[in-house]
Amino acid sequence: VTTSYIIPALRDPHQHLREDLELQHTVEAAELWCDTILGMPNTREPLTTLDRAKQYYLGQVRAYTTHLTVMPCLYLTEDTTHEQLKEAADHGINSVKIYPRGKTSHSQHGIRNYTLIYPQLDVMQSLRMTAHFHGEHPESDPWTGERDFYTQIFPAINQAFPRLRMVLEHISTKEAVETVLKGPGFRVATITPQHLLFTIGDLLQDLDSALHCRPALKETPDQRALQSAAISGDPRIMLGSDSAPWKLHKKRPTTARAVIPCGCWTAKYLPIYLATIFEQLGALDKLSTFAHHNATQWWSLRPTSRCLSLVREPTTIPHLTEGDYIPLCAGATLPWSVERHYT
Ligand code: NCD
Ligand code: ZN
């Protein structure tokens, strides 16, 4: 007997679309299963100004999309001005990304000292903009970075800006889960498929650079906390795939001492990863809450007529996808397939 399961098209408020020719692959993959995404602003020349953001979202990205809504996001620096934030908000850019400087891909313009951005957070709070935090401490190592952010930086921000709308991105620890679940309904967190499916032990087992992402994968108790949050149906916990394409030669360099970039490419098989883990957790009925309804509600998005059907027939994830990107679970056979029904 074939089991199949209909869910609405995914809504994913965290994808890296990159730029130029890469857009062809990223947008095509995003459109396969999502009707709405938020496109991250850490392009090579980051989207730190309204002009640059307009050029990217309305020019480059739009040229490649046919039926995908891409929510825009501004890249905050320590020098972003009040006027720049106001101007962005006036032009419909209501999301602002806050990167810890130097801790992830293209984050060299990010924040070193969070007290310096209190004036900007204040403006964002009064304009009802959303602060998207990459929650890692800019002075910590990859293992302690997230815990240090939530214990040393976040509490003061939380207290100083009690009305600021926040998305705590790609949470990876039980401390971060507790933080969001203690907070108000206008503060949400996103979770990636890799943090639900894998732990640091899986990465170490084969020293698999395809699993190298920021925040780093953590231990089983953290993974369990993320999994329970994801299947809880809580409106504050939602998908944010953090799909980040990296080509084979970057992820598996043959040159000695090459720096391996962080990020997992998940857009192309996203519903399959989610169905696999939600089934393992006995919670397929919570998948659409996590991957569609919670984002719909929080961003007040229009309902969709697009559906996906998940079919319980195996899919073998290829070693590489078109464009030479390494997908998450490359080479593995996962128990689900997916088809789309778009009108
Ligand atoms: C992302 C990327 O490659 O752009 N990498 C990652 O490990 N998650 C950046 C980010 O979201 O941190
Ligand atoms: Zn990201």
JSON list of N, CA and C in Angstrom, two decimals, residues 15-67:
[
{"chain": "A", "resi": 15, "resn": "GLN", "atom": "N", "xyz": [16.47, 31.20, 3.31]},
{"chain": "A", "resi": 15, "resn": "GLN", "atom": "CA", "xyz": [17.23, 30.52, 2.25]},
{"chain": "A", "resi": 15, "resn": "GLN", "atom": "C", "xyz": [18.30, 31.46, 1.71]},
{"chain": "A", "resi": 16, "resn": "HIS", "atom": "N", "xyz": [19.42, 30.87, 1.33]},
{"chain": "A", "resi": 16, "resn": "HIS", "atom": "CA", "xyz": [20.50, 31.64, 0.69]},
{"chain": "A", "resi": 16, "resn": "HIS", "atom": "C", "xyz": [20.42, 31.43, -0.80]},
{"chain": "A", "resi": 17, "resn": "LEU", "atom": "N", "xyz": [20.06, 32.50, -1.52]},
{"chain": "A", "resi": 17, "resn": "LEU", "atom": "CA", "xyz": [19.89, 32.38, -2.96]},
{"chain": "A", "resi": 17, "resn": "LEU", "atom": "C", "xyz": [21.17, 32.72, -3.72]},
{"chain": "A", "resi": 18, "resn": "ARG", "atom": "N", "xyz": [22.15, 33.32, -2.98]},
{"chain": "A", "resi": 18, "resn": "ARG", "atom": "CA", "xyz": [23.40, 33.75, -3.66]},
{"chain": "A", "resi": 18, "resn": "ARG", "atom": "C", "xyz": [23.08, 34.75, -4.77]},
{"chain": "A", "resi": 19, "resn": "GLU", "atom": "N", "xyz": [23.93, 34.79, -5.83]},
{"chain": "A", "resi": 19, "resn": "GLU", "atom": "CA", "xyz": [23.71, 35.80, -6.87]},
{"chain": "A", "resi": 19, "resn": "GLU", "atom": "C", "xyz": [24.19, 35.30, -8.22]},
{"chain": "A", "resi": 20, "resn": "ASP", "atom": "N", "xyz": [24.05, 36.15, -9.21]},
{"chain": "A", "resi": 20, "resn": "ASP", "atom": "CA", "xyz": [24.47, 35.86, -10.58]},
{"chain": "A", "resi": 20, "resn": "ASP", "atom": "C", "xyz": [23.99, 34.48, -11.03]},
{"chain": "A", "resi": 21, "resn": "LEU", "atom": "N", "xyz": [24.90, 33.68, -11.60]},
{"chain": "A", "resi": 21, "resn": "LEU", "atom": "CA", "xyz": [24.47, 32.41, -12.19]},
{"chain": "A", "resi": 21, "resn": "LEU", "atom": "C", "xyz": [23.95, 31.41, -11.16]},
{"chain": "A", "resi": 22, "resn": "GLU", "atom": "N", "xyz": [24.41, 31.55, -9.93]},
{"chain": "A", "resi": 22, "resn": "GLU", "atom": "CA", "xyz": [23.94, 30.62, -8.91]},
{"chain": "A", "resi": 22, "resn": "GLU", "atom": "C", "xyz": [22.44, 30.76, -8.68]},
{"chain": "A", "resi": 23, "resn": "LEU", "atom": "N", "xyz": [21.91, 31.94, -8.96]},
{"chain": "A", "resi": 23, "resn": "LEU", "atom": "CA", "xyz": [20.48, 32.18, -8.75]},
{"chain": "A", "resi": 23, "resn": "LEU", "atom": "C", "xyz": [19.61, 31.22, -9.54]},
{"chain": "A", "resi": 24, "resn": "GLN", "atom": "N", "xyz": [20.11, 30.84, -10.69]},
{"chain": "A", "resi": 24, "resn": "GLN", "atom": "CA", "xyz": [19.36, 29.92, -11.53]},
{"chain": "A", "resi": 24, "resn": "GLN", "atom": "C", "xyz": [19.08, 28.62, -10.77]},
{"chain": "A", "resi": 25, "resn": "HIS", "atom": "N", "xyz": [20.09, 28.10, -10.11]},
{"chain": "A", "resi": 25, "resn": "HIS", "atom": "CA", "xyz": [19.93, 26.83, -9.38]},
{"chain": "A", "resi": 25, "resn": "HIS", "atom": "C", "xyz": [19.15, 27.01, -8.09]},
{"chain": "A", "resi": 26, "resn": "THR", "atom": "N", "xyz": [19.45, 28.08, -7.37]},
{"chain": "A", "resi": 26, "resn": "THR", "atom": "CA", "xyz": [18.81, 28.24, -6.06]},
{"chain": "A", "resi": 26, "resn": "THR", "atom": "C", "xyz": [17.33, 28.57, -6.20]},
{"chain": "A", "resi": 27, "resn": "VAL", "atom": "N", "xyz": [17.02, 29.44, -7.14]},
{"chain": "A", "resi": 27, "resn": "VAL", "atom": "CA", "xyz": [15.61, 29.82, -7.30]},
{"chain": "A", "resi": 27, "resn": "VAL", "atom": "C", "xyz": [14.80, 28.64, -7.83]},
{"chain": "A", "resi": 28, "resn": "GLU", "atom": "N", "xyz": [15.39, 27.92, -8.77]},
{"chain": "A", "resi": 28, "resn": "GLU", "atom": "CA", "xyz": [14.69, 26.76, -9.31]},
{"chain": "A", "resi": 28, "resn": "GLU", "atom": "C", "xyz": [14.40, 25.74, -8.18]},
{"chain": "A", "resi": 29, "resn": "ALA", "atom": "N", "xyz": [15.37, 25.52, -7.33]},
{"chain": "A", "resi": 29, "resn": "ALA", "atom": "CA", "xyz": [15.18, 24.56, -6.22]},
{"chain": "A", "resi": 29, "resn": "ALA", "atom": "C", "xyz": [14.15, 25.10, -5.23]},
{"chain": "A", "resi": 30, "resn": "ALA", "atom": "N", "xyz": [14.22, 26.38, -4.93]},
{"chain": "A", "resi": 30, "resn": "ALA", "atom": "CA", "xyz": [13.28, 26.95, -3.97]},
{"chain": "A", "resi": 30, "resn": "ALA", "atom": "C", "xyz": [11.85, 26.83, -4.49]},
{"chain": "A", "resi": 31, "resn": "GLU", "atom": "N", "xyz": [11.68, 27.11, -5.80]},
{"chain": "A", "resi": 31, "resn": "GLU", "atom": "CA", "xyz": [10.33, 27.09, -6.39]},
{"chain": "A", "resi": 31, "resn": "GLU", "atom": "C", "xyz": [9.72, 25.70, -6.47]},
{"chain": "A", "resi": 32, "resn": "LEU", "atom": "N", "xyz": [10.58, 24.70, -6.40]},
{"chain": "A", "resi": 32, "resn": "LEU", "atom": "CA", "xyz": [10.05, 23.34, -6.48]},
{"chain": "A", "resi": 32, "resn": "LEU", "atom": "C", "xyz": [9.02, 23.09, -5.38]},
{"chain": "A", "resi": 33, "resn": "TRP", "atom": "N", "xyz": [9.35, 23.51, -4.16]},
{"chain": "A", "resi": 33, "resn": "TRP", "atom": "CA", "xyz": [8.52, 23.09, -3.02]},
{"chain": "A", "resi": 33, "resn": "TRP", "atom": "C", "xyz": [7.98, 24.24, -2.19]},
{"chain": "A", "resi": 34, "resn": "CYS", "atom": "N", "xyz": [8.47, 25.45, -2.43]},
{"chain": "A", "resi": 34, "resn": "CYS", "atom": "CA", "xyz": [8.05, 26.57, -1.59]},
{"chain": "A", "resi": 34, "resn": "CYS", "atom": "C", "xyz": [7.26, 27.56, -2.42]},
{"chain": "A", "resi": 35, "resn": "ASP", "atom": "N", "xyz": [6.32, 28.25, -1.80]},
{"chain": "A", "resi": 35, "resn": "ASP", "atom": "CA", "xyz": [5.72, 29.38, -2.52]},
{"chain": "A", "resi": 35, "resn": "ASP", "atom": "C", "xyz": [6.20, 30.70, -1.96]},
{"chain": "A", "resi": 36, "resn": "THR", "atom": "N", "xyz": [6.77, 30.68, -0.76]},
{"chain": "A", "resi": 36, "resn": "THR", "atom": "CA", "xyz": [7.31, 31.90, -0.15]},
{"chain": "A", "resi": 36, "resn": "THR", "atom": "C", "xyz": [8.59, 31.55, 0.60]},
{"chain": "A", "resi": 37, "resn": "ILE", "atom": "N", "xyz": [9.60, 32.38, 0.41]},
{"chain": "A", "resi": 37, "resn": "ILE", "atom": "CA", "xyz": [10.82, 32.23, 1.20]},
{"chain": "A", "resi": 37, "resn": "ILE", "atom": "C", "xyz": [11.29, 33.62, 1.61]},
{"chain": "A", "resi": 38, "resn": "LEU", "atom": "N", "xyz": [12.23, 33.66, 2.56]},
{"chain": "A", "resi": 38, "resn": "LEU", "atom": "CA", "xyz": [12.94, 34.91, 2.81]},
{"chain": "A", "resi": 38, "resn": "LEU", "atom": "C", "xyz": [14.36, 34.68, 2.31]},
{"chain": "A", "resi": 39, "resn": "GLY", "atom": "N", "xyz": [14.83, 35.57, 1.44]},
{"chain": "A", "resi": 39, "resn": "GLY", "atom": "CA", "xyz": [16.16, 35.44, 0.83]},
{"chain": "A", "resi": 39, "resn": "GLY", "atom": "C", "xyz": [17.18, 36.20, 1.66]},
{"chain": "A", "resi": 40, "resn": "MET", "atom": "N", "xyz": [18.20, 35.51, 2.09]},
{"chain": "A", "resi": 40, "resn": "MET", "atom": "CA", "xyz": [19.17, 36.10, 3.02]},
{"chain": "A", "resi": 40, "resn": "MET", "atom": "C", "xyz": [20.11, 37.10, 2.31]},
{"chain": "A", "resi": 41, "resn": "PRO", "atom": "N", "xyz": [20.54, 38.14, 3.06]},
{"chain": "A", "resi": 41, "resn": "PRO", "atom": "CA", "xyz": [21.28, 39.24, 2.44]},
{"chain": "A", "resi": 41, "resn": "PRO", "atom": "C", "xyz": [22.81, 39.10, 2.46]},
{"chain": "A", "resi": 42, "resn": "ASN", "atom": "N", "xyz": [23.34, 37.90, 2.79]},
{"chain": "A", "resi": 42, "resn": "ASN", "atom": "CA", "xyz": [24.81, 37.78, 2.85]},
{"chain": "A", "resi": 42, "resn": "ASN", "atom": "C", "xyz": [25.39, 37.39, 1.50]},
{"chain": "A", "resi": 43, "resn": "THR", "atom": "N", "xyz": [25.06, 38.20, 0.50]},
{"chain": "A", "resi": 43, "resn": "THR", "atom": "CA", "xyz": [25.66, 38.01, -0.81]},
{"chain": "A", "resi": 43, "resn": "THR", "atom": "C", "xyz": [27.12, 38.48, -0.74]},
{"chain": "A", "resi": 44, "resn": "ARG", "atom": "N", "xyz": [27.89, 38.24, -1.81]},
{"chain": "A", "resi": 44, "resn": "ARG", "atom": "CA", "xyz": [29.32, 38.62, -1.77]},
{"chain": "A", "resi": 44, "resn": "ARG", "atom": "C", "xyz": [29.48, 40.09, -1.41]},
{"chain": "A", "resi": 45, "resn": "GLU", "atom": "N", "xyz": [28.70, 40.93, -2.10]},
{"chain": "A", "resi": 45, "resn": "GLU", "atom": "CA", "xyz": [28.63, 42.33, -1.67]},
{"chain": "A", "resi": 45, "resn": "GLU", "atom": "C", "xyz": [27.32, 42.41, -0.89]},
{"chain": "A", "resi": 46, "resn": "PRO", "atom": "N", "xyz": [27.40, 42.42, 0.44]},
{"chain": "A", "resi": 46, "resn": "PRO", "atom": "CA", "xyz": [26.17, 42.22, 1.23]},
{"chain": "A", "resi": 46, "resn": "PRO", "atom": "C", "xyz": [25.15, 43.34, 1.05]},
{"chain": "A", "resi": 47, "resn": "LEU", "atom": "N", "xyz": [23.89, 43.02, 1.31]},
{"chain": "A", "resi": 47, "resn": "LEU", "atom": "CA", "xyz": [22.79, 43.94, 1.05]},
{"chain": "A", "resi": 47, "resn": "LEU", "atom": "C", "xyz": [22.63, 44.90, 2.24]},
{"chain": "A", "resi": 48, "resn": "THR", "atom": "N", "xyz": [23.59, 45.80, 2.36]},
{"chain": "A", "resi": 48, "resn": "THR", "atom": "CA", "xyz": [23.63, 46.71, 3.51]},
{"chain": "A", "resi": 48, "resn": "THR", "atom": "C", "xyz": [22.91, 48.03, 3.25]},
{"chain": "A", "resi": 49, "resn": "THR", "atom": "N", "xyz": [22.50, 48.27, 2.00]},
{"chain": "A", "resi": 49, "resn": "THR", "atom": "CA", "xyz": [21.80, 49.53, 1.71]},
{"chain": "A", "resi": 49, "resn": "THR", "atom": "C", "xyz": [20.51, 49.22, 0.94]},
{"chain": "A", "resi": 50, "resn": "LEU", "atom": "N", "xyz": [19.60, 50.17, 0.98]},
{"chain": "A", "resi": 50, "resn": "LEU", "atom": "CA", "xyz": [18.34, 50.00, 0.26]},
{"chain": "A", "resi": 50, "resn": "LEU", "atom": "C", "xyz": [18.59, 49.82, -1.24]},
{"chain": "A", "resi": 51, "resn": "ASP", "atom": "N", "xyz": [19.50, 50.63, -1.79]},
{"chain": "A", "resi": 51, "resn": "ASP", "atom": "CA", "xyz": [19.78, 50.55, -3.23]},
{"chain": "A", "resi": 51, "resn": "ASP", "atom": "C", "xyz": [20.25, 49.16, -3.63]},
{"chain": "A", "resi": 52, "resn": "ARG", "atom": "N", "xyz": [21.19, 48.66, -2.86]},
{"chain": "A", "resi": 52, "resn": "ARG", "atom": "CA", "xyz": [21.75, 47.35, -3.15]},
{"chain": "A", "resi": 52, "resn": "ARG", "atom": "C", "xyz": [20.64, 46.27, -3.00]},
{"chain": "A", "resi": 53, "resn": "ALA", "atom": "N", "xyz": [19.82, 46.40, -1.96]},
{"chain": "A", "resi": 53, "resn": "ALA", "atom": "CA", "xyz": [18.76, 45.42, -1.73]},
{"chain": "A", "resi": 53, "resn": "ALA", "atom": "C", "xyz": [17.73, 45.46, -2.86]},
{"chain": "A", "resi": 54, "resn": "LYS", "atom": "N", "xyz": [17.38, 46.67, -3.31]},
{"chain": "A", "resi": 54, "resn": "LYS", "atom": "CA", "xyz": [16.41, 46.79, -4.39]},
{"chain": "A", "resi": 54, "resn": "LYS", "atom": "C", "xyz": [16.96, 46.16, -5.68]},
{"chain": "A", "resi": 55, "resn": "GLN", "atom": "N", "xyz": [18.21, 46.47, -5.95]},
{"chain": "A", "resi": 55, "resn": "GLN", "atom": "CA", "xyz": [18.86, 45.93, -7.14]},
{"chain": "A", "resi": 55, "resn": "GLN", "atom": "C", "xyz": [18.84, 44.39, -7.10]},
{"chain": "A", "resi": 56, "resn": "TYR", "atom": "N", "xyz": [19.06, 43.85, -5.92]},
{"chain": "A", "resi": 56, "resn": "TYR", "atom": "CA", "xyz": [19.11, 42.39, -5.78]},
{"chain": "A", "resi": 56, "resn": "TYR", "atom": "C", "xyz": [17.72, 41.76, -5.86]},
{"chain": "A", "resi": 57, "resn": "TYR", "atom": "N", "xyz": [16.80, 42.19, -4.98]},
{"chain": "A", "resi": 57, "resn": "TYR", "atom": "CA", "xyz": [15.50, 41.50, -4.92]},
{"chain": "A", "resi": 57, "resn": "TYR", "atom": "C", "xyz": [14.61, 41.83, -6.11]},
{"chain": "A", "resi": 58, "resn": "LEU", "atom": "N", "xyz": [14.62, 43.10, -6.52]},
{"chain": "A", "resi": 58, "resn": "LEU", "atom": "CA", "xyz": [13.70, 43.49, -7.60]},
{"chain": "A", "resi": 58, "resn": "LEU", "atom": "C", "xyz": [14.32, 43.27, -8.98]},
{"chain": "A", "resi": 59, "resn": "GLY", "atom": "N", "xyz": [15.66, 43.25, -9.04]},
{"chain": "A", "resi": 59, "resn": "GLY", "atom": "CA", "xyz": [16.33, 43.02, -10.32]},
{"chain": "A", "resi": 59, "resn": "GLY", "atom": "C", "xyz": [16.73, 41.58, -10.47]},
{"chain": "A", "resi": 60, "resn": "GLN", "atom": "N", "xyz": [17.89, 41.24, -9.90]},
{"chain": "A", "resi": 60, "resn": "GLN", "atom": "CA", "xyz": [18.48, 39.90, -10.07]},
{"chain": "A", "resi": 60, "resn": "GLN", "atom": "C", "xyz": [17.54, 38.75, -9.72]},
{"chain": "A", "resi": 61, "resn": "VAL", "atom": "N", "xyz": [17.00, 38.78, -8.50]},
{"chain": "A", "resi": 61, "resn": "VAL", "atom": "CA", "xyz": [16.21, 37.63, -8.04]},
{"chain": "A", "resi": 61, "resn": "VAL", "atom": "C", "xyz": [14.92, 37.52, -8.85]},
{"chain": "A", "resi": 62, "resn": "ARG", "atom": "N", "xyz": [14.28, 38.67, -9.06]},
{"chain": "A", "resi": 62, "resn": "ARG", "atom": "CA", "xyz": [13.00, 38.63, -9.77]},
{"chain": "A", "resi": 62, "resn": "ARG", "atom": "C", "xyz": [13.15, 38.09, -11.19]},
{"chain": "A", "resi": 63, "resn": "ALA", "atom": "N", "xyz": [14.31, 38.35, -11.79]},
{"chain": "A", "resi": 63, "resn": "ALA", "atom": "CA", "xyz": [14.53, 37.88, -13.16]},
{"chain": "A", "resi": 63, "resn": "ALA", "atom": "C", "xyz": [14.49, 36.36, -13.26]},
{"chain": "A", "resi": 64, "resn": "TYR", "atom": "N", "xyz": [14.76, 35.69, -12.17]},
{"chain": "A", "resi": 64, "resn": "TYR", "atom": "CA", "xyz": [14.80, 34.22, -12.20]},
{"chain": "A", "resi": 64, "resn": "TYR", "atom": "C", "xyz": [13.52, 33.56, -11.69]},
{"chain": "A", "resi": 65, "resn": "THR", "atom": "N", "xyz": [12.69, 34.31, -10.97]},
{"chain": "A", "resi": 65, "resn": "THR", "atom": "CA", "xyz": [11.54, 33.64, -10.35]},
{"chain": "A", "resi": 65, "resn": "THR", "atom": "C", "xyz": [10.33, 33.67, -11.27]},
{"chain": "A", "resi": 66, "resn": "THR", "atom": "N", "xyz": [9.53, 32.62, -11.21]},
{"chain": "A", "resi": 66, "resn": "THR", "atom": "CA", "xyz": [8.27, 32.66, -11.93]},
{"chain": "A", "resi": 66, "resn": "THR", "atom": "C", "xyz": [7.10, 32.76, -10.96]},
{"chain": "A", "resi": 67, "resn": "HIS", "atom": "N", "xyz": [7.09, 31.92, -9.93]},
{"chain": "A", "resi": 67, "resn": "HIS", "atom": "CA", "xyz": [5.95, 31.99, -9.02]},
{"chain": "A", "resi": 67, "resn": "HIS", "atom": "C", "xyz": [6.37, 31.88, -7.56]}
]
